[in-house]
XYZ file of C-alpha atoms in Angstrom:
605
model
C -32.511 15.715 -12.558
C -35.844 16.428 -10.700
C -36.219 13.486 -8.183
C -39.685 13.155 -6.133
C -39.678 16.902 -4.504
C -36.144 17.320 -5.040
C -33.310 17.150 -7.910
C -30.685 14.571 -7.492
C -27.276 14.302 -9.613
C -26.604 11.004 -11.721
C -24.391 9.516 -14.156
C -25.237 8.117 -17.614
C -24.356 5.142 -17.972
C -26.518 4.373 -21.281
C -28.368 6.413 -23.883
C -31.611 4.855 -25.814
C -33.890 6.137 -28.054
C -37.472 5.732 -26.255
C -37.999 5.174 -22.329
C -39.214 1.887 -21.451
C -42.739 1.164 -21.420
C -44.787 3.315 -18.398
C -42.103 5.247 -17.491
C -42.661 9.069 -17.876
C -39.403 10.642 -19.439
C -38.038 13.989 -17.792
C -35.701 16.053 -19.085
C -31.802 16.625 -17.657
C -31.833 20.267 -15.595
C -28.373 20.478 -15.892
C -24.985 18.600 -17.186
C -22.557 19.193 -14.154
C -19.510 17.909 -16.334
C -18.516 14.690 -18.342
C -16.460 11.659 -18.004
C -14.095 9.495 -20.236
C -16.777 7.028 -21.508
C -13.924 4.050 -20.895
C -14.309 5.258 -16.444
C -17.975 4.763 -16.517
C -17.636 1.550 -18.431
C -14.692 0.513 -15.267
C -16.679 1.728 -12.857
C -19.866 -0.656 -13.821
C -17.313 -3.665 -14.401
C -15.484 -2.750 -10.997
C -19.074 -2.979 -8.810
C -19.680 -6.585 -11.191
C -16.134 -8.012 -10.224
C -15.714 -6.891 -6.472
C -19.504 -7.365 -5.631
C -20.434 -3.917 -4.817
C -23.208 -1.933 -6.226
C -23.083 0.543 -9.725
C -23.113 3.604 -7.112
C -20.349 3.273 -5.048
C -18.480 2.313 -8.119
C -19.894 5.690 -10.138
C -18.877 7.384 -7.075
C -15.085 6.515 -7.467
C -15.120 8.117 -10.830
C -17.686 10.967 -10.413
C -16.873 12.672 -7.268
C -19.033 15.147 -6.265
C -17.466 18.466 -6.566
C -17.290 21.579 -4.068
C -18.136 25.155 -5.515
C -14.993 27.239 -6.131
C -14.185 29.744 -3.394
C -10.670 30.874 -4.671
C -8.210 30.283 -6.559
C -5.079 28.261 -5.352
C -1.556 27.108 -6.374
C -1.502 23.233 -7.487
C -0.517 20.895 -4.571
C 2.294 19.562 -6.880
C 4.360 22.584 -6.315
C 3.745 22.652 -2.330
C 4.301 19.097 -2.211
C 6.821 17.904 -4.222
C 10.609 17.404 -3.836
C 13.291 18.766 -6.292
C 13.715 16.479 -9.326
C 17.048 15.478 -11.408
C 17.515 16.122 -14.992
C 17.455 13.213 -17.796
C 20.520 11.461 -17.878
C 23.175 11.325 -20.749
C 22.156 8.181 -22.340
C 20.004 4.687 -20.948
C 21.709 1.884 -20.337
C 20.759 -0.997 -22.966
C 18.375 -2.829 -20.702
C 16.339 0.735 -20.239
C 16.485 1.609 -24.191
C 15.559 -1.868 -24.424
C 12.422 -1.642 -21.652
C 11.222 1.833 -23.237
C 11.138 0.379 -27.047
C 9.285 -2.439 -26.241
C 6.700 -0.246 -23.996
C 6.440 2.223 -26.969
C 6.366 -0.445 -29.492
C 2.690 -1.819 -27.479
C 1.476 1.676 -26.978
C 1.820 1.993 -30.807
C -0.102 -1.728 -30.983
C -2.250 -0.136 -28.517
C -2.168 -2.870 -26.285
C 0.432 -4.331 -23.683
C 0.994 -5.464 -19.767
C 4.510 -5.569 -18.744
C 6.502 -6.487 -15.048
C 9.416 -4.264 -15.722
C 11.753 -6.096 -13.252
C 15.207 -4.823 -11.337
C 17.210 -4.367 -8.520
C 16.537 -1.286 -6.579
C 18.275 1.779 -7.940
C 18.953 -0.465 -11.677
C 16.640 2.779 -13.339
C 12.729 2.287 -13.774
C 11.737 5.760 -12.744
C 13.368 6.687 -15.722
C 11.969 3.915 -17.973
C 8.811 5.801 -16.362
C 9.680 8.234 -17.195
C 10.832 7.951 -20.760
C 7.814 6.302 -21.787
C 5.671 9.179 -20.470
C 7.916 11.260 -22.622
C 6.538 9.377 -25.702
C 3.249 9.084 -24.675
C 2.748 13.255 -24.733
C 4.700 12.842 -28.256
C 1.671 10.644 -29.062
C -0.628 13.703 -27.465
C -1.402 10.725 -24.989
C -1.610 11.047 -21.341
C 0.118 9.036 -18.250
C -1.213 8.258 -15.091
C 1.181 6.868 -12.436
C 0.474 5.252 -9.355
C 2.620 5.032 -5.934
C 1.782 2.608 -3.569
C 1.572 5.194 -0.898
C 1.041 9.394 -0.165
C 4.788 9.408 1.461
C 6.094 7.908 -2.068
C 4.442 10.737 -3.437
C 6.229 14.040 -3.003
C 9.711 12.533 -4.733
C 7.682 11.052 -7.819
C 6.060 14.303 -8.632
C 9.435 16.253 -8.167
C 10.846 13.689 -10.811
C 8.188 14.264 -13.341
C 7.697 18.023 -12.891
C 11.500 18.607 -13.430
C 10.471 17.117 -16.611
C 7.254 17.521 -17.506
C 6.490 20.895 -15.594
C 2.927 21.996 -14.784
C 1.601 19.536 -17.531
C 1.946 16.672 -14.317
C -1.403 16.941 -11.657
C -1.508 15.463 -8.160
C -4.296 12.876 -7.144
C -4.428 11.371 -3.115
C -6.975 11.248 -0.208
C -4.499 14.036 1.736
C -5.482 17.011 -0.901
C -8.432 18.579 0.188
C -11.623 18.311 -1.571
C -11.243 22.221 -3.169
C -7.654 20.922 -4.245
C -8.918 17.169 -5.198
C -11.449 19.519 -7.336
C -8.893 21.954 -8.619
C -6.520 18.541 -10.071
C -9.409 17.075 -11.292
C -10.594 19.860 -13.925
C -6.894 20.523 -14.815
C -6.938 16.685 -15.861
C -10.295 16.694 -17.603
C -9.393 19.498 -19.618
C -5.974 18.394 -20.559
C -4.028 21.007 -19.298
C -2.463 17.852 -16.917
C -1.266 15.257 -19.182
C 0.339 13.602 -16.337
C -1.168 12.424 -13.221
C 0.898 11.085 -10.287
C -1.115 9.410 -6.973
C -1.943 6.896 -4.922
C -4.164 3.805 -6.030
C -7.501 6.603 -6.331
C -5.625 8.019 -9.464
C -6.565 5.415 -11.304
C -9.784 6.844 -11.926
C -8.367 10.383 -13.163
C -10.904 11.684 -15.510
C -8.199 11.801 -18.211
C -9.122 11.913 -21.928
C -6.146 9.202 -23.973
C -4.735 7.419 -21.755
C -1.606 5.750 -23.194
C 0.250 4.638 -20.308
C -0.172 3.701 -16.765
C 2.487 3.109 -14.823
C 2.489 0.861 -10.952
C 5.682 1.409 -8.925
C 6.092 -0.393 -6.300
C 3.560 -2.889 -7.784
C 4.588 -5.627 -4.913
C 2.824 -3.216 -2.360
C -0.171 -4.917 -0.670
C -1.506 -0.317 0.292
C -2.743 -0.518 -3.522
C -5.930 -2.555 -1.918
C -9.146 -0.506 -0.767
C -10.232 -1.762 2.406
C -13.554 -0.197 2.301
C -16.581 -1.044 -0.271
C -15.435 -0.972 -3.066
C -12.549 -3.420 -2.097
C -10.876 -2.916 -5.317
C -7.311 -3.541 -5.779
C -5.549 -0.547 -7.950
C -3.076 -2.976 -9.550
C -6.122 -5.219 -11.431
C -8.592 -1.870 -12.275
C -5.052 -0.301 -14.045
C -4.936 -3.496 -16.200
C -8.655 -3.190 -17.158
C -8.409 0.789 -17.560
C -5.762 -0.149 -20.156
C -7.542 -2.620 -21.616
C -10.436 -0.185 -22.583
C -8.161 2.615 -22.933
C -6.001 0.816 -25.789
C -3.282 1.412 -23.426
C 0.033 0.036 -22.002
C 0.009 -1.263 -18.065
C 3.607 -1.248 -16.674
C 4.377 -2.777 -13.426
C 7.680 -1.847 -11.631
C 8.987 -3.613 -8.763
C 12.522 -4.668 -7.586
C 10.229 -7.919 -5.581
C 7.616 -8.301 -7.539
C 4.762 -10.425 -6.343
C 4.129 -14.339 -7.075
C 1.253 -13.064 -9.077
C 3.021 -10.888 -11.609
C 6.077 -12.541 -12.120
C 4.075 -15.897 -13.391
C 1.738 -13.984 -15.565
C 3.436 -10.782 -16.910
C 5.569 -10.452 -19.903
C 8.631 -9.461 -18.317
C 10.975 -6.522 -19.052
C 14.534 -7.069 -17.086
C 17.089 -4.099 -15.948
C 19.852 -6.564 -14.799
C 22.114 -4.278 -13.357
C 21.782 -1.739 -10.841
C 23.631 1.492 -12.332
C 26.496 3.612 -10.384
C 27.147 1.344 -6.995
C 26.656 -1.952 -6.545
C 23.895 -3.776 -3.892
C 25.486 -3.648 -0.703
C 26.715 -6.472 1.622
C 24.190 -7.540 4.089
C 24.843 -8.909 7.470
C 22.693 -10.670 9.462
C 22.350 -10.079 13.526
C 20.961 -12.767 15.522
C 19.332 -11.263 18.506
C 19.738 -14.459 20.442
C 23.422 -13.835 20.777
C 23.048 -10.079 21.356
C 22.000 -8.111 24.549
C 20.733 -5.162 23.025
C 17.274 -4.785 21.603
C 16.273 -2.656 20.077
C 19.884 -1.175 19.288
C 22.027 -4.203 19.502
C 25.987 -3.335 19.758
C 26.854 -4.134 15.676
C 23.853 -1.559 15.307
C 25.439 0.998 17.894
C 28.425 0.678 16.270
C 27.414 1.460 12.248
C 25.134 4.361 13.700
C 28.609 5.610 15.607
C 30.467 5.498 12.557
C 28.048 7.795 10.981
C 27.552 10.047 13.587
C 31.791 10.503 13.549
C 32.096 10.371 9.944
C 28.983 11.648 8.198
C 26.496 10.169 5.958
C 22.942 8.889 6.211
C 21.025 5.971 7.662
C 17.685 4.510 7.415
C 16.054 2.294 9.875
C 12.871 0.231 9.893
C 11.214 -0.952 12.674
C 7.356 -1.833 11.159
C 5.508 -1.204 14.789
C 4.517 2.576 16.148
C 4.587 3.925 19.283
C 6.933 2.893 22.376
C 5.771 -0.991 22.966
C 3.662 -3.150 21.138
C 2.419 -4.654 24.577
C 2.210 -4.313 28.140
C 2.416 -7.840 30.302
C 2.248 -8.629 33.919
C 5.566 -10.441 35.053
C 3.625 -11.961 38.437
C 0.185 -12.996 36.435
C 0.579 -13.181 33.050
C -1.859 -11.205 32.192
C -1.134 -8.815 28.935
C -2.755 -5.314 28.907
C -5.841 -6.030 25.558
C -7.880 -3.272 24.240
C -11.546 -4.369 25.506
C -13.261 -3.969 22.190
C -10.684 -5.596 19.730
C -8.970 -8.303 21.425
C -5.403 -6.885 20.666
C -2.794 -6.179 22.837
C -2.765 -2.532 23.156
C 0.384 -0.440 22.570
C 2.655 2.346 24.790
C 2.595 5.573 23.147
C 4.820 8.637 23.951
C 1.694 10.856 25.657
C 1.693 7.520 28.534
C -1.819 6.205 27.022
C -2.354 2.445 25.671
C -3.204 2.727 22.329
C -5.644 0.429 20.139
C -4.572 0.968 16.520
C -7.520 -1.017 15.508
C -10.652 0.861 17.203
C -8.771 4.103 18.302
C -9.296 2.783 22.402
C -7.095 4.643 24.863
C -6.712 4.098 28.723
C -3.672 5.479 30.726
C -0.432 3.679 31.492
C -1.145 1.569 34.769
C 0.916 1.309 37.624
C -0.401 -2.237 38.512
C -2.023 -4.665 37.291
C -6.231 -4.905 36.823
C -5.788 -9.086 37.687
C -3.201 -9.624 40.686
C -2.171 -5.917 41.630
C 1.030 -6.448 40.627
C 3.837 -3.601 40.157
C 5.794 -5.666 38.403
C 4.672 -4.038 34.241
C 6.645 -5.457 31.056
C 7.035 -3.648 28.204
C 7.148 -6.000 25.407
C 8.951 -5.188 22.263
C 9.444 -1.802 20.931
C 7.774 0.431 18.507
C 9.065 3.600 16.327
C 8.581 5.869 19.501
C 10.819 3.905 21.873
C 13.239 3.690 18.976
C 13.464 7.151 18.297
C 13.836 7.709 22.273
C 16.965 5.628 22.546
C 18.806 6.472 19.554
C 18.246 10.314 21.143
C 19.993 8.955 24.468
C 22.603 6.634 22.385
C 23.767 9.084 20.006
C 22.739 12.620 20.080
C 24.695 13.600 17.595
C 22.433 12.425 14.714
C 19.193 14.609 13.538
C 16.208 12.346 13.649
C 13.472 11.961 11.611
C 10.339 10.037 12.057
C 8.137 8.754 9.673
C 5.105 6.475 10.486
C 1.084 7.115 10.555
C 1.541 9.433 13.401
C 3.583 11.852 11.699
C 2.927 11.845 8.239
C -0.516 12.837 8.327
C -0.124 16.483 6.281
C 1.492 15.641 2.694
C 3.339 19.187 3.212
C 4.706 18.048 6.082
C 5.624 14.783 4.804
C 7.724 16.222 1.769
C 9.329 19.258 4.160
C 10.544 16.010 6.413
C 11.654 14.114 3.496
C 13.326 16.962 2.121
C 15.182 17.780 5.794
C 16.588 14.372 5.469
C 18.011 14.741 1.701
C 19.930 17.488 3.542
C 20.455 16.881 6.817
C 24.355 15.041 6.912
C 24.600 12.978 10.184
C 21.152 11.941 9.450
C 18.891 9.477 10.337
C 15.133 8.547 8.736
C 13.367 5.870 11.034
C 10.188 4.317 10.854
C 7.397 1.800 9.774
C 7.008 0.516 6.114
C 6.961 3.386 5.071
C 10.860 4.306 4.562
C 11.436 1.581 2.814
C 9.451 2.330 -0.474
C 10.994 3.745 -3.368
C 13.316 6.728 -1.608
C 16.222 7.492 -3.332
C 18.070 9.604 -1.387
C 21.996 10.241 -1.914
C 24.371 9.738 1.031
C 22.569 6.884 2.418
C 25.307 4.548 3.504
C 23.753 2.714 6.253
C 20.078 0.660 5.731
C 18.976 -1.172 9.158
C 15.583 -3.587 9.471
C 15.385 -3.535 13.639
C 13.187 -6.109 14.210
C 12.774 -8.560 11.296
C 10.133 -10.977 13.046
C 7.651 -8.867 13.159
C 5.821 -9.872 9.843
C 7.249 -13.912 10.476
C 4.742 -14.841 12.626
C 1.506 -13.169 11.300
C -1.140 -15.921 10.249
C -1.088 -14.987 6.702
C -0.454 -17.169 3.643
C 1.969 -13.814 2.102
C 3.434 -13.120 5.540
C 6.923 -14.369 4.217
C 6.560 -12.915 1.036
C 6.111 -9.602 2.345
C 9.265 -10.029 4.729
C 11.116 -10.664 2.178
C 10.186 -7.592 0.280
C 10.178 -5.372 2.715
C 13.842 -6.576 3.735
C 14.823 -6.223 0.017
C 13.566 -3.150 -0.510
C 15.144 -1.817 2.507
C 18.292 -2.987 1.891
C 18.534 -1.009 -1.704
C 17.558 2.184 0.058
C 21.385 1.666 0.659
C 24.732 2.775 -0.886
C 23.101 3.907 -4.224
C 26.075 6.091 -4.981
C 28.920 4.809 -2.439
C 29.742 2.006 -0.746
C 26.728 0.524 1.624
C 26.169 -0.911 4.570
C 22.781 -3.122 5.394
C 22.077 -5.303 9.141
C 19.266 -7.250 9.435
C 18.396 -7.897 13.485
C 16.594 -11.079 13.928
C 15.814 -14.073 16.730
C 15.324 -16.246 13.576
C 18.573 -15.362 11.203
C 17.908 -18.896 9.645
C 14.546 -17.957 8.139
C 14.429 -18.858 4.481
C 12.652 -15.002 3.251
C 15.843 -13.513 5.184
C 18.484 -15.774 4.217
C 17.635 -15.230 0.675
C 17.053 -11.695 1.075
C 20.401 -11.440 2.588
C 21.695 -12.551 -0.954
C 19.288 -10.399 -2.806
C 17.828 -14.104 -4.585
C 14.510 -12.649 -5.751
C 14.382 -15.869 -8.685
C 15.013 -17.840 -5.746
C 12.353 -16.655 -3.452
C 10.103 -16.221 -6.260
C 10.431 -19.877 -7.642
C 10.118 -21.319 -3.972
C 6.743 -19.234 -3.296
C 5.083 -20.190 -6.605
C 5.806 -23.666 -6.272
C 4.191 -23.614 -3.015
C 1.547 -21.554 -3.754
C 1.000 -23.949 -6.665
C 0.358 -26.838 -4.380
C -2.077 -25.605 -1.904
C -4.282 -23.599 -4.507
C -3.155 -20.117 -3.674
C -2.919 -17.149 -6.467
C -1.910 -16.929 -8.919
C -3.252 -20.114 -9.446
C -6.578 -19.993 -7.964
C -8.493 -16.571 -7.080
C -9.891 -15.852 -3.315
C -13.206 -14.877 -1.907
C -13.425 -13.854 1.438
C -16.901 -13.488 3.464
C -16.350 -11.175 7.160
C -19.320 -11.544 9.330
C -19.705 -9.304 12.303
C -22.285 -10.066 15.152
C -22.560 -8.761 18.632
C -22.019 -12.355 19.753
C -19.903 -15.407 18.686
C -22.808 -17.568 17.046
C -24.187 -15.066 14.740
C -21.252 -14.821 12.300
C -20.454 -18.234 12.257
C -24.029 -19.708 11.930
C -24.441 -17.073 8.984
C -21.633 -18.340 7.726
C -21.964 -22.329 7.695
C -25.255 -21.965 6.135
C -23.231 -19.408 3.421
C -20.862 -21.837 2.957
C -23.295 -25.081 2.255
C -25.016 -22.692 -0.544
C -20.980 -22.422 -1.897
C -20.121 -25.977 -2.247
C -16.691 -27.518 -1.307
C -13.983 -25.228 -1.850
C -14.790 -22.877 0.799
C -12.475 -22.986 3.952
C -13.774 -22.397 7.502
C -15.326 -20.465 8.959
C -12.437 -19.720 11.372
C -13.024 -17.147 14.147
C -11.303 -13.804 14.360
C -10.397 -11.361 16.496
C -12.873 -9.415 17.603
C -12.863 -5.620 16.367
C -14.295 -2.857 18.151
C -17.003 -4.698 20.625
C -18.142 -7.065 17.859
C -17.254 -10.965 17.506
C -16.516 -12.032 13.822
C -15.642 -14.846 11.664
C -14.119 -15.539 8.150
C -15.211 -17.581 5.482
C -12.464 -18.282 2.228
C -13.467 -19.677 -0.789
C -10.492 -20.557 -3.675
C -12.248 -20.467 -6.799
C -11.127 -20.150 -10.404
C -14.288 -18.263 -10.628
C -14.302 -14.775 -8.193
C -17.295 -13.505 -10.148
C -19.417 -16.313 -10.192
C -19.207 -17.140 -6.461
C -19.095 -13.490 -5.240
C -22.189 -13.076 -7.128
C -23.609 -16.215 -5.739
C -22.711 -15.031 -1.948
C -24.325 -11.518 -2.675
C -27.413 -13.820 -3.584
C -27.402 -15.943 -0.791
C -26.789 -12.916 2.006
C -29.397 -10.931 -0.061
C -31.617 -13.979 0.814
C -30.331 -13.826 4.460
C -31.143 -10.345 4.760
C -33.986 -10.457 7.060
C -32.462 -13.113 9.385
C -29.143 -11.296 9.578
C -30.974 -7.910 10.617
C -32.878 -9.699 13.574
C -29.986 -11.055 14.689
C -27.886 -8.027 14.262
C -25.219 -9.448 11.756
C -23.344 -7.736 9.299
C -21.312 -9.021 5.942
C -18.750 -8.001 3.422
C -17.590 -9.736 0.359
C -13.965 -9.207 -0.705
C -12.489 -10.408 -3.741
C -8.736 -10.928 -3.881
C -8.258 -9.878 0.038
C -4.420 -9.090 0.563
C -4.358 -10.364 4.497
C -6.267 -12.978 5.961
């Protein structure tokens, strides 16, 4: 449209008969493309319920688009691993999961938590539902908590579904992102596959959207708009007339209290390994402890694969003065900062580096600690402790490139003698044949984090590990710990997901937590420590009661901040009434240099 001097795109978000009164009319240069009328809708309820504005939210769903240099092969086929062909026949808990999936799509309306242990089949309920959903000339979007989860997802669909199935992440580049995005729009795709941004796929009939690995907290956006993926694919399906299906073999509090749930009870070929529990306490070795050694050595004389998480990069999380005290802090964040391989200190908050010191700043003492270890000092000493196994890394420093990623996951599928080790990240949703060891190094590393879900998401992350394990022979899962009586590990040593689930809800249920009660959470950001938490006292007076705090944070690079948490049964209301009261603060906040942000349903605290 002609803006001022210039021309500026839009979206339309509403069409009336007559402008309103005084307002001169122009007319529309161009139409650059169109959009599923049900996105624009979500985007406009999206910027309402998270308490950002109409434009970022349009933004989400109306991309702008580069002009076409060339033409190019679809990511999917670059970066996707070789799928498996449909098996024989479902077990009756799958037949049972897909007819009552197809039965809603035909009702046009459903949200199901289909619920199992690992390997127990809901790709292919995924799958199978997809299949009816293109019988129904309706399309499928399915989302994967995280790019790495990607390349085996697509491979599964394409060996069914072909070229009809389109890519969506933030790792395509903007001429592929554009490329994906017309195939889907013109229904050539019928089947998207992506991280938590496919949700807005510009798809025409949407029948079914699938969440794997719903339980993961990567499906929240930690920039404006802080939407979470998981509650925009229940609203997409509720103005799509669609079916929301939410796999996970540890589902969260949330969805197991609210979803109707669809159960695979049995996980098919081999069953869920033994796991055994290593208390560090008694053991000398860290972070290969001698029951460790000795599984790894077994593989390395015998064959097979093994998988081992350690959730912390580089060599150690922190450097510490033996004489003083004193530990080694990035000075912008007020984190410890961490030994990488190239012999910097790291800040993985602010991107600070420094090199390694030979003595300490405070006392000039020689006498350096490294603290811990990290996915770099792991990878070191398994090299020196047994050579004889291939490694592969996988964390945020090396899985950058999605091409990359999948030519490293595929090395591993086969690669005998193998071993994948990393952060988080290898324990999601690979299913990779062979894999008869599944080791969590350090299990404390998630205890002790001052977060209302931090033993919710040790638990999962220890479950999900553990089924990464003897899906198709005999497996073998160790736990290292310095707390092996820990109730998340304990019952995750049993696989007792009821168990853990009941426990966490019944707390939950007593100090006001979700499900039961929604959050609000107000950052403020000031270059000194009185700003943010004068802005927010006078915040929280204009909120009334239920708001916790504020309680200071660390600060994050150079700037002090503060938190402010409100439990409400009411996240629109009050996160409309905060945007009114820092709209009113505006001026105040400027002079003092003070920033905010409003998130709604924060997944860390």
């Amino acid at each position: 449209m002609p803006f001022g001097r210039g021309r500026t795109r839009g979206v339309v978000v509403d069409v009336v008969d007559a402008p309103p009164t005084g307002v001169d009319a122009r007319p529309v240069e161009k139409v650059v493309h169109e959009l599923p009328p049900a996105l624009v809708d979500l985007a406009l309820w999206l910027a309402e319920y998270y308490g950002s504005t109409p434009a970022r939210a349009l933004e989400l769903v109306a991309p702008v688009r580069p002009a076409r240099r060339k033409e190019q092969t679809p990511p999917g086929e670059r970066q996707s691993l070789e799928g498996e062909a449909a098996p024989e026949r479902l077990s009756d808990d799958q037949a049972a999961a897909v007819e009552a999936v197809v039965g809603a799509m035909d009702a046009g309306r459903g949200h199901f938590l289909l619920y199992g242990p690992t390997g127990s089949g809901k790709t292919e309920v995924y799958l199978q539902a997809a299949a009816s959903a293109l019988e129904r000339g309706l399309g499928t979007i399915v989302l994967v908590p995280e790019i790495a989860l990607a390349p085996q997802t697509v491979g599964r669909f394409r060996a069914r579904f072909g070229d009809s199935v389109a890519i969506l992440h933030s790792g395509l580049t903007d001429a592929e992102r554009r490329d994906e995005r017309e195939r889907i729009a013109s229904g050539e795709a019928r089947v998207v596959v992506g991280a938590r941004s496919a949700i807005f796929a510009p798809m025409h009939g949407v029948g079914l959207i699938c969440v794997d690995e719903e339980h993961d907290p990567s499906y929240k956006q930690e920039s404006d708009p802080r939407y979470d993926a998981r509650t925009v694919a229940a609203k997409r399906a509720a103005l799509e007339g669609a079916v929301a299906l939410y796999g996970s073999a540890t589902p969260r509090p949330e969805s197991w209290e609210r979803l109707e749930r669809l159960e695979l009870r049995e996980r098919l070929g081999a069953k869920l390994p033994p796991v055994r529990v290593v208390d560090l306490r008694r053991e000398a070795g860290y972070p290969l402890s001698a029951p460790l050694l000795a599984e790894l050595g077994r593989i390395a004389e015998s064959g097979g694969k093994a998988i081992l998480l350690l959730n912390r990069r580089g060599i150690a999380p922190a450097l510490h003065c033996r004489a003083c005290g004193t530990t080694f802090r990035c000075p912008h964040c007020d984190v410890a900062l961490v030994l990488h391989r190239d012999g910097r200190l790291h800040c993985h908050h602010c991107g600070h580096f420094e090199p390694e010191p030979e003595e300490c700043p405070v006392c000039r003492s020689t006498e350096i600690a490294r603290i811990g270890a990290g996915t770099q000092r792991l990878e070191r000493e398994l090299q020196a402790k047994v050579p004889e196994l291939e490694l592969i890394r996988l964390d945020a420093d090396t899985a950058a490139n999605p091409e990359e990623l999948a030519g490293a996951l595929r090395r591993f599928r086969e690669t005998d003698r193998a071993v994948l080790l990393g952060t988080q990240m290898v324990a999601k949703g690979h299913h990779f044949a062979g894999v008869e060891l599944a080791a969590v190094v350090d299990a404390d590393t998630g205890l002790g984090l001052p977060d209302f879900r931090a033993e919710e998401r040790t638990f999962q992350l220890v479950t999900q590990l553990a089924g990464r394990s003897g899906r198709d022979a005999p497996g073998r899962v160790l736990v290292q710990t310095f707390q092996p009586d820990a109730r998340p590990l304990t019952l995750a040593a049993n696989h007792d997901v009821p168990r853990f689930l009941a426990d966490e809800l019944a707390r939950r249920r007593e100090l006001g937590y979700p499900p039961f009660r929604h959050l609000v959470r107000v950052v403020a950001t000031g270059p000194d420590e009185r700003g943010p938490a004068a802005l927010l006292e006078e915040l929280k007076s204009g909120l009334g009661a239920d708001a916790l705090g504020p309680a200071p944070l660390l600060r994050l690079r150079g700037k002090h901040r503060a938190q402010l948490v409100s439990k409400t049964d009411e996240p629109r209301r009050v996160a409309a009434r905060v945007a009114q009261l820092l709209s009113a603060a505006a001026p105040a906040m400027s002079k003092a240099g003070v920033t905010a942000v409003v998130d709604v349903d924060p997944q860390s605290l």
